[in-house]
PDB file of C-alpha atoms in Angstrom:
ATOM      1  CA  THR A 623      -9.554 -10.459  10.942  1.00 61.00           C
ATOM      2  CA  ASN A 624      -6.832  -7.876  10.570  1.00 62.00           C
ATOM      3  CA  ARG A 625      -3.719  -7.601  12.671  1.00 66.00           C
ATOM      4  CA  GLY A 626      -0.868  -5.130  12.622  1.00 64.00           C
ATOM      5  CA  GLU A 627       2.533  -5.015  14.272  1.00 65.00           C
ATOM      6  CA  LEU A 628       4.721  -1.930  14.475  1.00 64.00           C
ATOM      7  CA  TRP A 629       8.357  -1.770  15.583  1.00 63.00           C
ATOM      8  CA  ARG A 630       9.438   1.676  16.743  1.00 68.00           C
ATOM      9  CA  SER A 631      12.974   2.999  17.109  1.00 67.00           C
ATOM     10  CA  ASP A 632      14.311   6.464  17.827  1.00 70.00           C
ATOM     11  CA  GLU A 633      17.189   5.668  15.445  1.00 67.00           C
ATOM     12  CA  VAL A 634      14.929   5.467  12.394  1.00 59.00           C
ATOM     13  CA  PRO A 635      13.292   8.445  10.643  1.00 56.00           C
ATOM     14  CA  PHE A 636       9.643   8.790  11.729  1.00 56.00           C
ATOM     15  CA  GLY A 637      10.353   6.195  14.447  1.00 59.00           C
ATOM     16  CA  LEU A 638       9.050   3.290  12.342  1.00 58.00           C
ATOM     17  CA  ALA A 639      11.692   0.593  11.967  1.00 58.00           C
ATOM     18  CA  ARG A 640       9.456  -2.128  10.587  1.00 63.00           C
ATOM     19  CA  TRP A 641       5.812  -2.972  10.164  1.00 63.00           C
ATOM     20  CA  ARG A 642       3.750  -5.981   9.259  1.00 67.00           C
ATOM     21  CA  VAL A 643       0.105  -6.178   8.332  1.00 66.00           C
ATOM     22  CA  GLU A 644      -1.759  -9.458   8.211  1.00 66.00           C
ATOM     23  CA  LEU A 645      -5.161  -9.629   6.570  1.00 62.00           C
ATOM     24  CA  LEU A 646      -7.128 -12.812   7.165  1.00 64.00           C
ATOM     25  CA  ARG A 647     -10.027 -13.378   4.827  1.00 67.00           C
ATOM     26  CA  GLU A 648     -12.819 -15.673   6.029  1.00 72.00           C
ATOM     27  CA  GLU A 649     -15.787 -16.744   3.938  1.00 74.00           C
ATOM     28  CA  LYS A 650     -19.040 -18.700   4.265  1.00 77.00           C
ATOM     29  CA  LYS A 651     -22.181 -19.137   2.206  1.00 80.00           C
ATOM     30  CA  SER A 652     -24.758 -16.413   2.783  1.00 82.00           C
ATOM     31  CA  ASN A 653     -27.298 -18.837   4.263  1.00 87.00           C
ATOM     32  CA  GLU A 654     -24.823 -20.477   6.689  1.00 86.00           C
ATOM     33  CA  PRO A 655     -24.411 -19.447  10.343  1.00 87.00           C
ATOM     34  CA  ARG A 656     -21.402 -17.410  11.511  1.00 83.00           C
ATOM     35  CA  SER A 657     -19.832 -20.573  12.951  1.00 85.00           C
ATOM     36  CA  LYS A 658     -19.255 -21.788   9.364  1.00 82.00           C
ATOM     37  CA  PHE A 659     -16.739 -19.045   8.504  1.00 78.00           C
ATOM     38  CA  LYS A 660     -13.546 -20.655   7.167  1.00 76.00           C
ATOM     39  CA  LYS A 661     -10.178 -19.134   6.456  1.00 68.00           C
ATOM     40  CA  SER A 662      -9.846 -18.541   2.723  1.00 60.00           C
ATOM     41  CA  SER A 663      -6.551 -16.638   2.552  1.00 54.00           C
ATOM     42  CA  THR A 664      -3.964 -14.939   4.702  1.00 54.00           C
ATOM     43  CA  ILE A 665      -1.553 -12.409   3.270  1.00 49.00           C
ATOM     44  CA  THR A 666       1.280 -10.773   5.131  1.00 48.00           C
ATOM     45  CA  VAL A 667       3.101  -7.712   3.954  1.00 52.00           C
ATOM     46  CA  ASP A 668       6.330  -7.129   5.797  1.00 54.00           C
ATOM     47  CA  MET A 669       7.845  -3.723   5.021  1.00 59.00           C
ATOM     48  CA  LYS A 670      11.212  -3.320   6.657  1.00 55.00           C
ATOM     49  CA  ALA A 671      13.355  -0.222   6.729  1.00 59.00           C
ATOM     50  CA  ALA A 672      13.861  -0.080   2.945  1.00 58.00           C
ATOM     51  CA  VAL A 673      13.420   3.673   3.129  1.00 60.00           C
ATOM     52  CA  LEU A 674      16.207   4.027   5.692  1.00 57.00           C
ATOM     53  CA  ALA A 675      18.483   1.810   3.617  1.00 56.00           C
ATOM     54  CA  GLN A 676      17.512   3.825   0.520  1.00 68.00           C
ATOM     55  CA  ASP A 677      16.739   0.537  -1.207  1.00 69.00           C
ATOM     56  CA  ASP A 678      14.388   1.956  -3.834  1.00 72.00           C
ATOM     57  CA  GLU A 679      13.979  -1.355  -5.671  1.00 73.00           C
ATOM     58  CA  LYS A 680      12.946  -3.243  -2.534  1.00 72.00           C
ATOM     59  CA  TYR A 681      10.580  -0.455  -1.566  1.00 73.00           C
ATOM     60  CA  ARG A 682       8.956  -0.512  -5.033  1.00 75.00           C
ATOM     61  CA  LEU A 683       8.346  -4.268  -4.713  1.00 76.00           C
ATOM     62  CA  LEU A 684       6.857  -3.929  -1.226  1.00 75.00           C
ATOM     63  CA  ASP A 685       4.794  -0.936  -2.331  1.00 77.00           C
ATOM     64  CA  GLY A 686       3.384  -2.956  -5.214  1.00 79.00           C
ATOM     65  CA  ALA A 687       2.509  -5.844  -2.894  1.00 76.00           C
ATOM     66  CA  PHE A 688       0.726  -3.458  -0.533  1.00 77.00           C
ATOM     67  CA  HIS A 689      -1.308  -1.928  -3.372  1.00 80.00           C
ATOM     68  CA  GLY A 690      -2.193  -5.417  -4.593  1.00 79.00           C
ATOM     69  CA  LEU A 691      -3.545  -6.324  -1.149  1.00 75.00           C
ATOM     70  CA  ILE A 692      -5.749  -3.255  -1.046  1.00 78.00           C
ATOM     71  CA  ILE A 693      -7.203  -4.201  -4.437  1.00 79.00           C
ATOM     72  CA  LYS A 694      -7.569  -7.893  -3.575  1.00 75.00           C
ATOM     73  CA  PHE A 695      -9.539  -7.208  -0.415  1.00 72.00           C
ATOM     74  CA  SER A 696     -11.562  -4.296  -1.771  1.00 74.00           C
ATOM     75  CA  ASP A 697     -14.569  -6.511  -2.555  1.00 75.00           C
ATOM     76  CA  ASN A 698     -14.693  -4.767  -5.931  1.00 80.00           C
ATOM     77  CA  SER A 699     -14.630  -7.629  -8.437  1.00 83.00           C
ATOM     78  CA  PHE A 700     -14.427  -5.285 -11.435  1.00 87.00           C
ATOM     79  CA  LEU A 701     -11.327  -3.548 -10.043  1.00 83.00           C
ATOM     80  CA  ALA A 702      -9.754  -6.856  -8.989  1.00 82.00           C
ATOM     81  CA  ASN A 703     -10.319  -8.340 -12.463  1.00 84.00           C
ATOM     82  CA  CYS A 704      -8.734  -5.433 -14.321  1.00 86.00           C
ATOM     83  CA  TYR A 705      -5.987  -4.671 -11.791  1.00 83.00           C
ATOM     84  CA  ASP A 706      -3.174  -6.210 -13.862  1.00 79.00           C
ATOM     85  CA  SER A 707      -3.545  -3.558 -16.556  1.00 81.00           C
ATOM     86  CA  ILE A 708      -3.811  -0.839 -13.917  1.00 80.00           C
ATOM     87  CA  ASP A 709      -0.863  -2.236 -11.959  1.00 82.00           C
ATOM     88  CA  PHE A 710       1.323  -2.079 -15.067  1.00 80.00           C
ATOM     89  CA  ARG A 711       0.699   1.656 -15.304  1.00 81.00           C
ATOM     90  CA  VAL A 712       1.137   2.214 -11.575  1.00 79.00           C
ATOM     91  CA  ARG A 713       4.484   0.352 -11.668  1.00 80.00           C
ATOM     92  CA  ALA A 714       5.684   2.592 -14.506  1.00 80.00           C
ATOM     93  CA  LEU A 715       4.732   5.657 -12.477  1.00 78.00           C
ATOM     94  CA  ARG A 716       6.301   4.222  -9.315  1.00 76.00           C
ATOM     95  CA  ASN A 717       9.583   3.491 -11.160  1.00 76.00           C
ATOM     96  CA  ARG A 718       9.857   7.096 -12.282  1.00 76.00           C
ATOM     97  CA  LEU A 719       9.097   8.509  -8.834  1.00 78.00           C
ATOM     98  CA  ALA A 720      11.043   6.097  -6.595  1.00 71.00           C
ATOM     99  CA  ASP A 721      14.227   8.142  -6.444  1.00 71.00           C
ATOM    100  CA  ARG A 722      12.526  11.415  -5.474  1.00 71.00           C
ATOM    101  CA  PRO A 723      13.845  12.552  -2.079  1.00 66.00           C
ATOM    102  CA  GLY A 724      11.413  11.923   0.755  1.00 77.00           C
ATOM    103  CA  LEU A 725       8.725  10.361  -1.413  1.00 79.00           C
ATOM    104  CA  ASN A 726       9.190   6.786  -0.209  1.00 77.00           C
ATOM    105  CA  ALA A 727       9.187   7.921   3.429  1.00 77.00           C
ATOM    106  CA  ARG A 728       5.937   9.808   2.876  1.00 83.00           C
ATOM    107  CA  THR A 729       4.196   6.948   1.091  1.00 82.00           C
ATOM    108  CA  LEU A 730       5.375   4.468   3.733  1.00 79.00           C
ATOM    109  CA  SER A 731       3.820   6.675   6.393  1.00 81.00           C
ATOM    110  CA  GLU A 732       0.584   6.854   4.382  1.00 86.00           C
ATOM    111  CA  HIS A 733       0.548   3.069   3.907  1.00 82.00           C
ATOM    112  CA  ARG A 734       1.043   2.540   7.625  1.00 80.00           C
ATOM    113  CA  ALA A 735      -1.854   4.862   8.443  1.00 84.00           C
ATOM    114  CA  LEU A 736      -4.058   3.279   5.768  1.00 84.00           C
ATOM    115  CA  ALA A 737      -3.435  -0.215   7.160  1.00 79.00           C
ATOM    116  CA  ALA A 738      -4.249   1.012  10.670  1.00 79.00           C
ATOM    117  CA  PHE A 739      -7.513   2.622   9.491  1.00 83.00           C
ATOM    118  CA  ILE A 740      -8.558  -0.550   7.666  1.00 79.00           C
ATOM    119  CA  ALA A 741      -7.644  -2.785  10.616  1.00 74.00           C
ATOM    120  CA  ALA A 742      -9.707  -0.564  12.929  1.00 79.00           C
ATOM    121  CA  ARG A 743     -12.539  -0.497  10.356  1.00 80.00           C
ATOM    122  CA  HIS A 744     -12.378   3.307  10.053  1.00 87.00           C
ATOM    123  CA  LEU A 745     -13.337   3.029   6.397  1.00 86.00           C
ATOM    124  CA  GLY A 746     -14.246   6.709   5.928  1.00 91.00           C
ATOM    125  CA  LYS A 747     -10.790   7.726   7.140  1.00 93.00           C
ATOM    126  CA  ALA A 748      -9.191   5.024   4.975  1.00 88.00           C
ATOM    127  CA  LYS A 749     -11.044   6.268   1.895  1.00 89.00           C
ATOM    128  CA  ALA A 750     -10.077   9.892   2.569  1.00 94.00           C
ATOM    129  CA  LEU A 751      -6.416   8.932   3.013  1.00 92.00           C
ATOM    130  CA  LEU A 752      -6.484   6.767  -0.102  1.00 88.00           C
ATOM    131  CA  ASN A 753      -7.870   9.684  -2.119  1.00 91.00           C
ATOM    132  CA  LYS A 754      -5.133  11.939  -0.711  1.00 93.00           C
ATOM    133  CA  HIS A 755      -2.483   9.277  -1.447  1.00 89.00           C
ATOM    134  CA  LEU A 756      -3.584   8.889  -5.067  1.00 85.00           C
ATOM    135  CA  GLY A 757      -3.888  12.655  -5.541  1.00 89.00           C
ATOM    136  CA  ALA A 758      -0.371  13.158  -4.195  1.00 88.00           C
ATOM    137  CA  ALA A 759       0.959  10.590  -6.682  1.00 84.00           C
ATOM    138  CA  THR A 760      -0.591  12.595  -9.521  1.00 85.00           C
ATOM    139  CA  SER A 761       0.901  15.829  -8.159  1.00 88.00           C
ATOM    140  CA  ASP A 762       4.294  14.183  -7.678  1.00 86.00           C
ATOM    141  CA  TYR A 763       4.303  12.955 -11.267  1.00 85.00           C
ATOM    142  CA  ASP A 764       3.224  16.361 -12.586  1.00 88.00           C
ATOM    143  CA  GLN A 765       6.135  17.922 -10.675  1.00 87.00           C
ATOM    144  CA  LEU A 766       8.524  15.332 -12.111  1.00 84.00           C
ATOM    145  CA  LEU A 767       7.416  16.281 -15.646  1.00 87.00           C
ATOM    146  CA  ARG A 768       7.812  19.997 -14.891  1.00 90.00           C
ATOM    147  CA  ASP A 769      11.306  19.395 -13.500  1.00 86.00           C
ATOM    148  CA  HIS A 770      12.240  17.365 -16.566  1.00 85.00           C
ATOM    149  CA  ALA A 771      10.909  20.051 -18.935  1.00 89.00           C
ATOM    150  CA  ALA A 772      12.859  22.730 -17.071  1.00 91.00           C
ATOM    151  CA  LYS A 773      16.098  20.748 -17.510  1.00 88.00           C
ATOM    152  CA  LEU A 774      15.500  20.562 -21.264  1.00 89.00           C
ATOM    153  CA  GLN A 775      15.198  24.335 -21.619  1.00 84.00           C
TER     154      GLN A 775
END
């Protein structure tokens, strides 16, 4: 069961003042009837207007939590088991990119859309957006390196 809440405001860029996504994971044995599903975990990610407040540190923490949820509920045990080593690298990348103008607002918008696609079970759209999101991170980091190299010349 997935649930999402959005708070809109005309006073906030992109109109999104706050959002919360709750993912409820239920499990049962494969030979049991549907009535045997039991709640196994509930995780809530509550991303407030860190972008508006330009609180890069808070946004990085919330961003990391969101990424962790995607991995946890991916049903990919290999990825879930090795995520700590991947997360370390993603955090290093995120730390370098967090102060880029407009980047946090863009990724927040992408996260919101990704959560909505997953909640609605539009998995093809979620996968396409996730690929775009990851590709943009690579491009953003490449641009950061080019900008840094240009400053050194």
